[in-house]
mmCIF file of C-alpha atoms and ligand atoms in Angstrom:
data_model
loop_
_atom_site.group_PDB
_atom_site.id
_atom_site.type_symbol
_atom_site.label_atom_id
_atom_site.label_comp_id
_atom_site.label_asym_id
_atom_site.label_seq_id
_atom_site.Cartn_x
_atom_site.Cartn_y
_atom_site.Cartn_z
ATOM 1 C CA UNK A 1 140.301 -9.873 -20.718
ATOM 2 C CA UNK A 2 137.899 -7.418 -18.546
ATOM 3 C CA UNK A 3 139.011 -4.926 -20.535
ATOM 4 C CA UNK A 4 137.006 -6.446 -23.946
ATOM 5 C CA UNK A 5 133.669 -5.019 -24.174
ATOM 6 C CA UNK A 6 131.008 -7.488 -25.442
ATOM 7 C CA UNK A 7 127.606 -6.457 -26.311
ATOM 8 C CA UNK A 8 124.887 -8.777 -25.606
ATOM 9 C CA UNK A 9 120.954 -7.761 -27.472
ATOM 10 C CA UNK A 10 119.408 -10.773 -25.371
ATOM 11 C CA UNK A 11 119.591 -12.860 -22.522
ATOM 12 C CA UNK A 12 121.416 -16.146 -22.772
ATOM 13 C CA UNK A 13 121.531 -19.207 -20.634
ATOM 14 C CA UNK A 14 123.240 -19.060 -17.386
ATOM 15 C CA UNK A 15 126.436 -20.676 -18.221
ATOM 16 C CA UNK A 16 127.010 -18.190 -21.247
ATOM 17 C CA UNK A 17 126.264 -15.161 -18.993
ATOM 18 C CA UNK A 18 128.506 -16.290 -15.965
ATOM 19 C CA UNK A 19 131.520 -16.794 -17.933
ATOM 20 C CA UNK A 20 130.890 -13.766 -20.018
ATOM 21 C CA UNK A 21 130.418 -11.656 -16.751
ATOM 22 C CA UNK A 22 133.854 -13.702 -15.156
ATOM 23 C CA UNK A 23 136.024 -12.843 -18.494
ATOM 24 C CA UNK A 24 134.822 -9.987 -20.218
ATOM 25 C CA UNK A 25 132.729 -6.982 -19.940
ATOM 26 C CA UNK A 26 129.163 -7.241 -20.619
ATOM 27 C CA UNK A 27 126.956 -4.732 -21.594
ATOM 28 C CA UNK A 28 123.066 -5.627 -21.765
ATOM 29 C CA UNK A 29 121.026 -4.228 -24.737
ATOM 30 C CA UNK A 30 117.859 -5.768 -23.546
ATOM 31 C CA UNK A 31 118.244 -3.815 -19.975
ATOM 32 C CA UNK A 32 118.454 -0.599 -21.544
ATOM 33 C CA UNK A 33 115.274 1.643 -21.788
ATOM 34 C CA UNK A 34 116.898 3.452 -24.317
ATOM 35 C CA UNK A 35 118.598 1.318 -26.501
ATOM 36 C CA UNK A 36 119.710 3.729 -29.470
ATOM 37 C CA UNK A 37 121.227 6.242 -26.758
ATOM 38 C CA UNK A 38 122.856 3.114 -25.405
ATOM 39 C CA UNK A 39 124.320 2.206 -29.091
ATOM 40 C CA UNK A 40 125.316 5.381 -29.186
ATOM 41 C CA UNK A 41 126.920 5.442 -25.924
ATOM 42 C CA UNK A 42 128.877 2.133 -25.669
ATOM 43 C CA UNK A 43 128.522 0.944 -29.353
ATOM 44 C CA UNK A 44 132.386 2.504 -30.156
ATOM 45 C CA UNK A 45 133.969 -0.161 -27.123
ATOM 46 C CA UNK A 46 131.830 -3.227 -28.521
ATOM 47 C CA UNK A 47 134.560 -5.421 -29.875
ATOM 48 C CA UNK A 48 132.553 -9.004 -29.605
ATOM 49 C CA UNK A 49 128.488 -10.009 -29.852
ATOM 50 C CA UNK A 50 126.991 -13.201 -27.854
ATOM 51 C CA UNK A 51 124.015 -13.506 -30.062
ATOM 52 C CA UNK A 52 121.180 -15.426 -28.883
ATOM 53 C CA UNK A 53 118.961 -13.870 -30.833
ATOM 54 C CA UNK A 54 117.757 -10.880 -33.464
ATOM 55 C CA UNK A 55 119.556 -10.150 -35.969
ATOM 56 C CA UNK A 56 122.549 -8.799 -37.538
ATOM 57 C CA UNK A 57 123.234 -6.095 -40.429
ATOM 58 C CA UNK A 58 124.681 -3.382 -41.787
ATOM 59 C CA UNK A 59 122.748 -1.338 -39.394
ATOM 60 C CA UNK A 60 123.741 -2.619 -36.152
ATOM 61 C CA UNK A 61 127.578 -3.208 -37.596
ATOM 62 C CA UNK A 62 127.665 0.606 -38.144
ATOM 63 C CA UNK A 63 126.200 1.054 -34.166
ATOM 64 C CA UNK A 64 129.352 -1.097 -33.250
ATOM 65 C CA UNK A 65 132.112 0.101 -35.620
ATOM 66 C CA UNK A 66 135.102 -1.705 -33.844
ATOM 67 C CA UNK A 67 133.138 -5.106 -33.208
ATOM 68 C CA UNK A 68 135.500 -8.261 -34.508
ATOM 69 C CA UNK A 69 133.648 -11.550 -33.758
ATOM 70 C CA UNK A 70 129.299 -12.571 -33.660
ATOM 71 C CA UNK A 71 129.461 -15.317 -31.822
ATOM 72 C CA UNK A 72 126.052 -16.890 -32.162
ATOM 73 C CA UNK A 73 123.619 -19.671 -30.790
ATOM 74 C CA UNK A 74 122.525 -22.516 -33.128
ATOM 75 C CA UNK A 75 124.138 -23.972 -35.850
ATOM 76 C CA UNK A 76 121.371 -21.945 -38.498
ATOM 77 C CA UNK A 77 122.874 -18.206 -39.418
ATOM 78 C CA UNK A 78 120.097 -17.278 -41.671
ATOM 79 C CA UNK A 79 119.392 -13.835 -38.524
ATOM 80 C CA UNK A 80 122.881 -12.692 -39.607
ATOM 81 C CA UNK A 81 123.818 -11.005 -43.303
ATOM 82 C CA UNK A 82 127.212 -12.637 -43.575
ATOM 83 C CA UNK A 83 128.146 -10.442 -46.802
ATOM 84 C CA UNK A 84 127.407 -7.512 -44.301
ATOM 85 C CA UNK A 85 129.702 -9.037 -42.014
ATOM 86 C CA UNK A 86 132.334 -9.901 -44.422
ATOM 87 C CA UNK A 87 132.071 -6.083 -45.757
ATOM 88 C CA UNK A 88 132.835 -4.825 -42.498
ATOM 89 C CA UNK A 89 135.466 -7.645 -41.881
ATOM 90 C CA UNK A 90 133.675 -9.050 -38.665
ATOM 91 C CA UNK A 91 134.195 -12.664 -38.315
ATOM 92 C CA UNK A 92 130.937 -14.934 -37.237
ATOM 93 C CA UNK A 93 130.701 -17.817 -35.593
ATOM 94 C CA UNK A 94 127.988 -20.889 -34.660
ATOM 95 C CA UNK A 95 127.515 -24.089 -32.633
ATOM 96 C CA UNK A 96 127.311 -26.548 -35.247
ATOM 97 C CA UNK A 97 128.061 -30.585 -34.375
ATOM 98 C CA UNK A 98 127.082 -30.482 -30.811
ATOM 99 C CA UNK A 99 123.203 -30.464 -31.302
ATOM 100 C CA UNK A 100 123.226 -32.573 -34.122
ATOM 101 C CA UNK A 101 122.718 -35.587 -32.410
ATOM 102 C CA UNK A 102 119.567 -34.348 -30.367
ATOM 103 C CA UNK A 103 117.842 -32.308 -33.600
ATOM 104 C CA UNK A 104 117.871 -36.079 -34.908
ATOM 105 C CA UNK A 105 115.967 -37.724 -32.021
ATOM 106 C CA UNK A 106 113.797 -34.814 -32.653
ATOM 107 C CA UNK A 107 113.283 -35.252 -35.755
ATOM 108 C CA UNK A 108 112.558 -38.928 -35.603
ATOM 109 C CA UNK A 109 110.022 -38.223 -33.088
ATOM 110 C CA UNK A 110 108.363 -35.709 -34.481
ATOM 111 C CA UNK A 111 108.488 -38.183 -37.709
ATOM 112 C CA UNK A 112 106.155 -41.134 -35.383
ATOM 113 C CA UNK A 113 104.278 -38.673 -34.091
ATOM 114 C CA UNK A 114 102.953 -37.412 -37.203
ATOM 115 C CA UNK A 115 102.959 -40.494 -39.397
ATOM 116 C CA UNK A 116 101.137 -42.455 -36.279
ATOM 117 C CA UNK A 117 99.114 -39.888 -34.647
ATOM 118 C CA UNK A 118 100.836 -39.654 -31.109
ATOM 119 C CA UNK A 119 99.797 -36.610 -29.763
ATOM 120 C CA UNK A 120 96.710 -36.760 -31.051
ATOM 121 C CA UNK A 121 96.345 -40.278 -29.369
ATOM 122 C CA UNK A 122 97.593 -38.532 -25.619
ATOM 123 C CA UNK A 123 95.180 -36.124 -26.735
ATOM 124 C CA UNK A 124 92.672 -38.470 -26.232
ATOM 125 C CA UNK A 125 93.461 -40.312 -23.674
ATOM 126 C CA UNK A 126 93.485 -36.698 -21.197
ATOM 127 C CA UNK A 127 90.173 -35.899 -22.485
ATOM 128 C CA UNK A 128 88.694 -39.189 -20.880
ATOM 129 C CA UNK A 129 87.299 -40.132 -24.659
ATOM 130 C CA UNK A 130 89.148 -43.846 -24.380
ATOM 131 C CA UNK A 131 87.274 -44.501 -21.389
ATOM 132 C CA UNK A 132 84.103 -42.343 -22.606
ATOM 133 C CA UNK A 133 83.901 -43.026 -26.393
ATOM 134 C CA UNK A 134 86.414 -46.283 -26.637
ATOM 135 C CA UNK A 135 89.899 -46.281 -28.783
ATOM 136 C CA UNK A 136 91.398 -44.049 -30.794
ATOM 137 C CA UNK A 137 90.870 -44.424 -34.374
ATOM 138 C CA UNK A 138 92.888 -46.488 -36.387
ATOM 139 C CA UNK A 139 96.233 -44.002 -37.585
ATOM 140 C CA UNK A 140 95.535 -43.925 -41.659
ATOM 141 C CA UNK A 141 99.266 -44.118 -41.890
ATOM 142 C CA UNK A 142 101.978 -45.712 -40.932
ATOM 143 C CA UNK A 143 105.940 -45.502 -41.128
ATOM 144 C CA UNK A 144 106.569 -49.138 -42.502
ATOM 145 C CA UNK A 145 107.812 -49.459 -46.189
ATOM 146 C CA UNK A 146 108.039 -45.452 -46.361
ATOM 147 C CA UNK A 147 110.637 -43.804 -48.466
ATOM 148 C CA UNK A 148 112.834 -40.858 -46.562
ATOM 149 C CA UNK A 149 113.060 -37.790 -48.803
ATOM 150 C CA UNK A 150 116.011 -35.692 -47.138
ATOM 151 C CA UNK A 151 116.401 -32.476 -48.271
ATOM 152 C CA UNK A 152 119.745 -31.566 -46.642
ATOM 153 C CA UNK A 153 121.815 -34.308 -45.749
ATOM 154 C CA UNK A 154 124.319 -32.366 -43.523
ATOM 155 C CA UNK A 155 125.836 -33.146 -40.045
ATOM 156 C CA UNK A 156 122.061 -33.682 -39.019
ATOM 157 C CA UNK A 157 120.625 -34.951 -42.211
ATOM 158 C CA UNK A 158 123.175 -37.551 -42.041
ATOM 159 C CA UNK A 159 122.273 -38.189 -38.417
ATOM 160 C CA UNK A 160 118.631 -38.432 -39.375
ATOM 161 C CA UNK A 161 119.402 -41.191 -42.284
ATOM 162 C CA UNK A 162 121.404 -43.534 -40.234
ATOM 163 C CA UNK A 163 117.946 -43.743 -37.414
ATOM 164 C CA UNK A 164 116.293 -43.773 -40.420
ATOM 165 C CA UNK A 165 117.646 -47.017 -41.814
ATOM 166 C CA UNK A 166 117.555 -48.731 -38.484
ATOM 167 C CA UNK A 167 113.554 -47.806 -39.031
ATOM 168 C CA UNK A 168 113.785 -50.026 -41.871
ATOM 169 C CA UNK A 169 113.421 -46.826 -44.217
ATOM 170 C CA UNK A 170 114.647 -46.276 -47.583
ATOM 171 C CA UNK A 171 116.652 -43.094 -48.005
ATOM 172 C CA UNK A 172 117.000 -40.676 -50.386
ATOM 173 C CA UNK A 173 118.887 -37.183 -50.783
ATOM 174 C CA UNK A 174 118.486 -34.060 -52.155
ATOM 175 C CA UNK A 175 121.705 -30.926 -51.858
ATOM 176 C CA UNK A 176 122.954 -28.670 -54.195
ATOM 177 C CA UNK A 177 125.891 -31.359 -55.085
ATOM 178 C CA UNK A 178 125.613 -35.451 -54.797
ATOM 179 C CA UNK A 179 128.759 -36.261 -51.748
ATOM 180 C CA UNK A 180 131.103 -38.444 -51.629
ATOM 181 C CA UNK A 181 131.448 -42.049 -49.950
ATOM 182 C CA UNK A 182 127.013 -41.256 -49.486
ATOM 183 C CA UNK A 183 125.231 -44.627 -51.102
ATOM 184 C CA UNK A 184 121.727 -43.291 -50.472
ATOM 185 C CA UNK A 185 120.229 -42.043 -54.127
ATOM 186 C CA UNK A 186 120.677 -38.524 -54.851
ATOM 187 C CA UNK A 187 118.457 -36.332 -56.816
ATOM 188 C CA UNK A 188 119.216 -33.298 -58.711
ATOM 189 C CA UNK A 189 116.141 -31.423 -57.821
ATOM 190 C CA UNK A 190 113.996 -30.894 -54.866
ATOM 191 C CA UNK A 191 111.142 -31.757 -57.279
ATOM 192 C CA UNK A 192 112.514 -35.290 -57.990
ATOM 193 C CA UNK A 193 113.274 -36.446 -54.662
ATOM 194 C CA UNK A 194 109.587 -35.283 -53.751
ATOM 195 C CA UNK A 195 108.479 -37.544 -56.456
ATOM 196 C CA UNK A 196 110.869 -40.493 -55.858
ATOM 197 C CA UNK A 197 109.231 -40.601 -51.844
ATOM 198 C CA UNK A 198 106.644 -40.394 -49.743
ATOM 199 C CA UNK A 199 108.239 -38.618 -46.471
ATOM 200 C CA UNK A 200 109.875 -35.338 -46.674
ATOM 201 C CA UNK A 201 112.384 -34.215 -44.457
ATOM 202 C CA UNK A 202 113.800 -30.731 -44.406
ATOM 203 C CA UNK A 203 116.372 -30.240 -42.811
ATOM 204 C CA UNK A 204 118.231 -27.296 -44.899
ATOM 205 C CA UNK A 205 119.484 -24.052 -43.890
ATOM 206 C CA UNK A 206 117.241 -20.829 -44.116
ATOM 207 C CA UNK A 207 117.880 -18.209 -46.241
ATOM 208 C CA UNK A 208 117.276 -16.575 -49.668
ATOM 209 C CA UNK A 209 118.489 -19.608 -51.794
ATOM 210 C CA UNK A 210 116.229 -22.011 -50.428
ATOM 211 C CA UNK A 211 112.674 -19.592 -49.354
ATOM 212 C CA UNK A 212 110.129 -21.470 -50.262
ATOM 213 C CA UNK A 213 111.602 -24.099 -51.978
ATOM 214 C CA UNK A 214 108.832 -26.656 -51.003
ATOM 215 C CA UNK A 215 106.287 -25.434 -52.921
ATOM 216 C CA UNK A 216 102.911 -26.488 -54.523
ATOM 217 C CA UNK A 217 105.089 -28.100 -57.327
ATOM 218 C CA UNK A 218 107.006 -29.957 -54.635
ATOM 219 C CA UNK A 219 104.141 -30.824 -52.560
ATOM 220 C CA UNK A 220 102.003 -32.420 -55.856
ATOM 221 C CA UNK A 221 105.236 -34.474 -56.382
ATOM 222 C CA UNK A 222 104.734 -35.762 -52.734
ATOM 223 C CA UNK A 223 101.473 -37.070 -53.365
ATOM 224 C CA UNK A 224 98.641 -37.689 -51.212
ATOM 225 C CA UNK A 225 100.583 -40.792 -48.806
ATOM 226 C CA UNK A 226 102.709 -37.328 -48.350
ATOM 227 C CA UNK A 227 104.248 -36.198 -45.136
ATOM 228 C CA UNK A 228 106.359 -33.231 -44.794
ATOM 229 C CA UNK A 229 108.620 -33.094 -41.767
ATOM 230 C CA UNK A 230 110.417 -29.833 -40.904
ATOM 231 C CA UNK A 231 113.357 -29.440 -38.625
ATOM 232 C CA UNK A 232 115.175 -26.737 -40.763
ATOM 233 C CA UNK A 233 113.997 -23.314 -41.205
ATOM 234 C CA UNK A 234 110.118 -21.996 -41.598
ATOM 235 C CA UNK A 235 111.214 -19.865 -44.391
ATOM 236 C CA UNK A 236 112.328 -23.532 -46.723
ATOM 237 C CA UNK A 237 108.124 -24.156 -46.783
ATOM 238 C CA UNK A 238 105.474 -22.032 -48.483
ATOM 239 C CA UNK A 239 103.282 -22.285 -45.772
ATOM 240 C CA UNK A 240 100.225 -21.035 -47.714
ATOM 241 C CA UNK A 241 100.859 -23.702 -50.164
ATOM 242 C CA UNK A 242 101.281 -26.387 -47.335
ATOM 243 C CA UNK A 243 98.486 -25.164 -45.980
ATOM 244 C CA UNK A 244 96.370 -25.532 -49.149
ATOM 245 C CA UNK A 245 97.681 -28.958 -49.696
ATOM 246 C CA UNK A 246 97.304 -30.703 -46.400
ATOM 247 C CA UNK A 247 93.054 -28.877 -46.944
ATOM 248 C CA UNK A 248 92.473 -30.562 -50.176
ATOM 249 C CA UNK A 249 94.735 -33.808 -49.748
ATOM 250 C CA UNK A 250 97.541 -33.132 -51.607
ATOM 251 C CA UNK A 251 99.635 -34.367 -48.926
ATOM 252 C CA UNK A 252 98.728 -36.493 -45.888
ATOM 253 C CA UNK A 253 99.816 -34.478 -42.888
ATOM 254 C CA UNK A 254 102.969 -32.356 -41.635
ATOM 255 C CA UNK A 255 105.006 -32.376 -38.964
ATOM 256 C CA UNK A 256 106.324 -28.888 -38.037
ATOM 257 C CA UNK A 257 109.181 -27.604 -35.736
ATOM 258 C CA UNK A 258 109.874 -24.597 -37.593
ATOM 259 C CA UNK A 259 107.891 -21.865 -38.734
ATOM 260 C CA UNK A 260 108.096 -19.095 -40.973
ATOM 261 C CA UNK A 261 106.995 -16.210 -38.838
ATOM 262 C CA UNK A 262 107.858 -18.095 -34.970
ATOM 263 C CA UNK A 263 106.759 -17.674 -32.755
ATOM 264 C CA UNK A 264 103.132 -17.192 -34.610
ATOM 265 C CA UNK A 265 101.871 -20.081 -36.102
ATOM 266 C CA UNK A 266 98.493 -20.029 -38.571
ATOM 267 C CA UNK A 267 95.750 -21.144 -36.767
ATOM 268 C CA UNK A 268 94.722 -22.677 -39.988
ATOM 269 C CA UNK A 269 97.322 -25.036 -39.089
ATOM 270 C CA UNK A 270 96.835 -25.743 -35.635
ATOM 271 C CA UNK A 271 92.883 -26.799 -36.831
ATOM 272 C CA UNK A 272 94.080 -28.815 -39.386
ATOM 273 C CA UNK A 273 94.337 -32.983 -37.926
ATOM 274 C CA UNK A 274 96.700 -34.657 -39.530
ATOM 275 C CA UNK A 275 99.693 -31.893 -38.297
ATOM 276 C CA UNK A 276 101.825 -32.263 -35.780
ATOM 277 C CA UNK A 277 103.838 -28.750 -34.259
ATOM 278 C CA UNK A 278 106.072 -28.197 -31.950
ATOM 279 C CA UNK A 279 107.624 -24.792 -30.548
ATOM 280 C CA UNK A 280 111.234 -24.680 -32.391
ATOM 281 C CA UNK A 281 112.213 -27.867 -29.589
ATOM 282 C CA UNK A 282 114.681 -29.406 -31.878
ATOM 283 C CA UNK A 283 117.668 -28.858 -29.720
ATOM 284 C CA UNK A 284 116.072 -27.980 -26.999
ATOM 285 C CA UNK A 285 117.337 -29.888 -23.703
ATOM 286 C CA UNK A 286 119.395 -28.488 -21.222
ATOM 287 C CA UNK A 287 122.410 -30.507 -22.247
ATOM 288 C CA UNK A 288 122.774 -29.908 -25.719
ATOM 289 C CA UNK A 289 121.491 -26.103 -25.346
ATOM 290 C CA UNK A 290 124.428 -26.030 -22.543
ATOM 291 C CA UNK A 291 126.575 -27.347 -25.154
ATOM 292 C CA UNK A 292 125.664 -24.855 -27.246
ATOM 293 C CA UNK A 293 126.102 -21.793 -25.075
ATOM 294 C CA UNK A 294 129.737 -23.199 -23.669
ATOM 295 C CA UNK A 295 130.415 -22.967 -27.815
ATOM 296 C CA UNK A 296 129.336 -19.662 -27.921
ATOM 297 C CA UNK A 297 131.656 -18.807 -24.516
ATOM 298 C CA UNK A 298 134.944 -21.081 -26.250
ATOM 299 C CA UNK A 299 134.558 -19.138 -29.972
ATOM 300 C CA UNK A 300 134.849 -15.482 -27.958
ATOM 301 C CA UNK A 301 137.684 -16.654 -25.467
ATOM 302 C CA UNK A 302 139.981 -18.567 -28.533
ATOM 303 C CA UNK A 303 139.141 -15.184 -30.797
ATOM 304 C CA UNK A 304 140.530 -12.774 -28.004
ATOM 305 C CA UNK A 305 143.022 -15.135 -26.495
ATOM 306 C CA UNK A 306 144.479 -16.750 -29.981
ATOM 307 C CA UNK A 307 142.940 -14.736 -32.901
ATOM 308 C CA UNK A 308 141.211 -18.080 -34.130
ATOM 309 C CA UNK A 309 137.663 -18.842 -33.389
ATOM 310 C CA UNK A 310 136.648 -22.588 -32.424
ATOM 311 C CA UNK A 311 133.435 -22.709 -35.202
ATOM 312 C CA UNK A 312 133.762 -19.983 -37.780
ATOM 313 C CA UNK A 313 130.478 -20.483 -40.507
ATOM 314 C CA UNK A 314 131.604 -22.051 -43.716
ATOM 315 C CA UNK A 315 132.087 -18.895 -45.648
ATOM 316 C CA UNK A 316 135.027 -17.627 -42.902
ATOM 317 C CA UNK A 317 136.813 -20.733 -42.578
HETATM 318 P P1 NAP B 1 124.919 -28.606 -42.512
HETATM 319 O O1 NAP B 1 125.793 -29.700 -42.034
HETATM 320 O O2 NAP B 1 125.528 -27.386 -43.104
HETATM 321 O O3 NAP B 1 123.890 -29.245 -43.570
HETATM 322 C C1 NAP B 1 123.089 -28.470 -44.404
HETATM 323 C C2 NAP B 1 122.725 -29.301 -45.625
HETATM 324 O O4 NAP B 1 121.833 -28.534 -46.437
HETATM 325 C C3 NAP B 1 123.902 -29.702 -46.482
HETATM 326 O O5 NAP B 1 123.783 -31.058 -46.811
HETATM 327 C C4 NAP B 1 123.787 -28.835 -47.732
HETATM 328 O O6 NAP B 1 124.191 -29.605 -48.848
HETATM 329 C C5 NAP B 1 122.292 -28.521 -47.794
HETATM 330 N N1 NAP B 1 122.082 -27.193 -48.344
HETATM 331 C C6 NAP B 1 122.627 -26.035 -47.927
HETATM 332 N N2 NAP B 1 122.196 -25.012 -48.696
HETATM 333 C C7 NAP B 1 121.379 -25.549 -49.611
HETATM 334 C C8 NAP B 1 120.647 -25.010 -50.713
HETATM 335 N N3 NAP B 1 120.679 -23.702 -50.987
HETATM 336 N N4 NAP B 1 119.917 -25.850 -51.462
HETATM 337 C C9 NAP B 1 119.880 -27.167 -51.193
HETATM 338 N N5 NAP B 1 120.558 -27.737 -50.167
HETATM 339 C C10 NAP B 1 121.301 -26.937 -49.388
HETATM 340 O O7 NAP B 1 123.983 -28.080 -41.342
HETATM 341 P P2 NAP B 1 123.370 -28.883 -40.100
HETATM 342 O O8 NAP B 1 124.249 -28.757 -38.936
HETATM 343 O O9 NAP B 1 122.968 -30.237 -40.568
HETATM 344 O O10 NAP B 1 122.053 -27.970 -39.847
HETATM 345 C C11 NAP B 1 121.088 -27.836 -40.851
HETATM 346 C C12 NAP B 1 120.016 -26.822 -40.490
HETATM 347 O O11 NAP B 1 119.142 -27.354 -39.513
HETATM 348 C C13 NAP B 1 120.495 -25.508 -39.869
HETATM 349 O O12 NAP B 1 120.962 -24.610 -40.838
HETATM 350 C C14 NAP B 1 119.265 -25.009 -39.151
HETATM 351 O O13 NAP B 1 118.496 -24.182 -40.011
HETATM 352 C C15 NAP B 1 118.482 -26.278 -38.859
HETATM 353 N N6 NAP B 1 118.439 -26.567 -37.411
HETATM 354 C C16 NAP B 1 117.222 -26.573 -36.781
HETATM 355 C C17 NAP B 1 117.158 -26.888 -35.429
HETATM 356 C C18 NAP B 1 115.844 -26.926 -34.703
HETATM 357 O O14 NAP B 1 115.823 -26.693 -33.509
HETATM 358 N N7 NAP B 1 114.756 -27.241 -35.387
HETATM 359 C C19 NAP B 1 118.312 -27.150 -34.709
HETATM 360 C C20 NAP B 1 119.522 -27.132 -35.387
HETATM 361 C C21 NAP B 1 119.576 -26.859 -36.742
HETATM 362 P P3 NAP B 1 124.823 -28.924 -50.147
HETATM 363 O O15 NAP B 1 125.931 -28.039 -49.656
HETATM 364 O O16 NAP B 1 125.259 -30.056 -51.000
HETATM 365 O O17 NAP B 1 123.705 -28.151 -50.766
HETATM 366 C C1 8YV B 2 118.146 -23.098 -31.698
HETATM 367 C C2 8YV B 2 118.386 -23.888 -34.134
HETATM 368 O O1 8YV B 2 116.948 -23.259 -31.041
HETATM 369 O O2 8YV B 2 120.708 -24.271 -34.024
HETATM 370 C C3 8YV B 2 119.750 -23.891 -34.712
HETATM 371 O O3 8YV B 2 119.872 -23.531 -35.897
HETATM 372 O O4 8YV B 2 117.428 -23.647 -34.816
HETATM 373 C C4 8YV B 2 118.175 -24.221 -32.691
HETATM 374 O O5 8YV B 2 119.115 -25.132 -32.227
HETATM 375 C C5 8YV B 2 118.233 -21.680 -32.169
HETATM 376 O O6 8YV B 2 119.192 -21.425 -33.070
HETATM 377 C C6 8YV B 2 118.496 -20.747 -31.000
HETATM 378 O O7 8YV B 2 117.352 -20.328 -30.461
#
């Protein structure tokens, strides 16, 4: 298949660009100096994208007229304008299921570290205060008897809820429809299951439909044991509002792994105690992110080789 030209905007993990280079051939946006007179000179060939990052429109589909397939990184498509794609009839792929089992641990984690202070604690301890000033304080909060609040019980939400209940949690749901064969309560709006716990989890897709959905009404229906934990998208939180509410006690504290505006993060935030961030880590070990990348390799190889791609996004399937 040397003779497929796949256009690559940024550089990917080893085992993506070795098998690329072995099968296919590459062409490297992010070497070019020029990169419109590069577009302009190899953009006609492009027939595949390995995206591992930026994004993708009706602007860079037009660059690439003949592209077929986007095979992206990550399970989240919110970069890419799938109606765009669609339009111009160029299929797009992800890397959903293989992560979802380490975004969970993450997610737990990030959970105890927020609710119990952990960092904070280590924090400490490296400054020399517990030998200096004596032990840190007392966490004001703690995870027994909490209520989860998942806002997106997918592959990973679901993965979340069963660590959850061997936590000794309660779990609740909230998704645009109540699932089958799920026993955990389900709530019709974002605003109820807000009010019906004290720990929110978001872990829903990016995108217009759900931009800001946790809002200052969503956060007041937290309450002030609140703690917002996000391992979806930035975009889901009105960080402004967050930021208002975690000030003035609306909510406890936060636990962050996703930002609106990554990889810049308001240092309102990172002065605030009771918060908890992490730099977009969620999937982040070399085994899973290998996982990943070998998906990205499989969905270009099955698409040239069979005309079927291995993990088309929902809308293409
Ligand atoms: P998934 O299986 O598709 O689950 C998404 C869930 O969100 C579904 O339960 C869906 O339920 C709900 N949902 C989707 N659109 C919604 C909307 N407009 N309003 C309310 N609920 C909505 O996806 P997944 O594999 O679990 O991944 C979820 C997300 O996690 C990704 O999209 C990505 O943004 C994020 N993620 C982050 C990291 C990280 O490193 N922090 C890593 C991986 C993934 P309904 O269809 O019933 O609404
Ligand atoms: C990745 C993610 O870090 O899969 C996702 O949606 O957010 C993460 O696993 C990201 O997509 C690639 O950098």
């Amino acid at each position: 298949m040397t003779n497929i030209d796949i256009l690559m905007p940024r550089p990917m993990l080893p085992i993506v660009q070795e098998q690329l280079d072995a099968t296919f051939t590459v062409h490297r946006l992010y070497e070019a100096e020029d990169k419109d007179a590069f577009l302009a000179d190899i953009g006609g060939r492009i027939r595949g994208v390995a995206l591992g990052g930026g994004r993708i429109n009706k602007g860079i589909l037009a660059k690439t007229p003949n592209v077929e397939i986007v095979s992206s990184f990550g399970v989240g498509y919110d970069h890419i304008n799938v109606d765009d794609c669609l339009a111009a009839n160029v299929l797009v792929t992800h890397t959903p299921d293989v992560l979802t089992e380490e975004v969970a641990d993450t997610a737990l984690g990030l959970m105890l570290m927020t609710v119990r202070e952990f960092g904070q604690a280590e924090n400490w301890l490296r400054a020399g205060k517990w030998s200096g000033k004596g032990n840190y304080p007392l966490s004001g909060a703690t995870l027994q008897d909490r209520t989860l609040g998942i806002f997106g019980l997918g592959r990973i939400g679901k993965a979340i809820a069963k660590r959850a209940e061997a936590f000794g949690l309660k779990v609740h749901y909230y998704g645009r429809n109540k699932q089958d064969g799920v026993t955990y309560p389900y709530h019709a709006t974002l605003k109820e299951l807000a009010a019906a716990c004290d720990t929110l989890m978001i872990v829903a897709p990016g995108g217009a439909e759900t931009e800001h959905a946790v809002s200052t009404e969503v956060l007041e229906a937290l309450g002030p044991d609140g703690v917002v934990i996000n391992v979806g998208r930035g975009s889901v939180i009105d960080e402004t509002a967050l930021i208002k509410a975690l000030e003035n006690g609306t909510i406890y504290g936060a636990g962050l792994d996703v930002f609106e505006n990554e990889p810049q993060v308001p240092e309102k935030l990172m002065q605030l105690d009771r918060v908890t961030l992490l730099p977009h880590v969620g999937s982040a070990s070399q085994a899973t992110r290998n996982a990943m990348g070998q998906r990205v390799v499989d969905n270009l190889k099955s698409w040239f080789e069979t005309g079927r791609a291995v993990s088309p996004v929902p809308e293409m399937k």
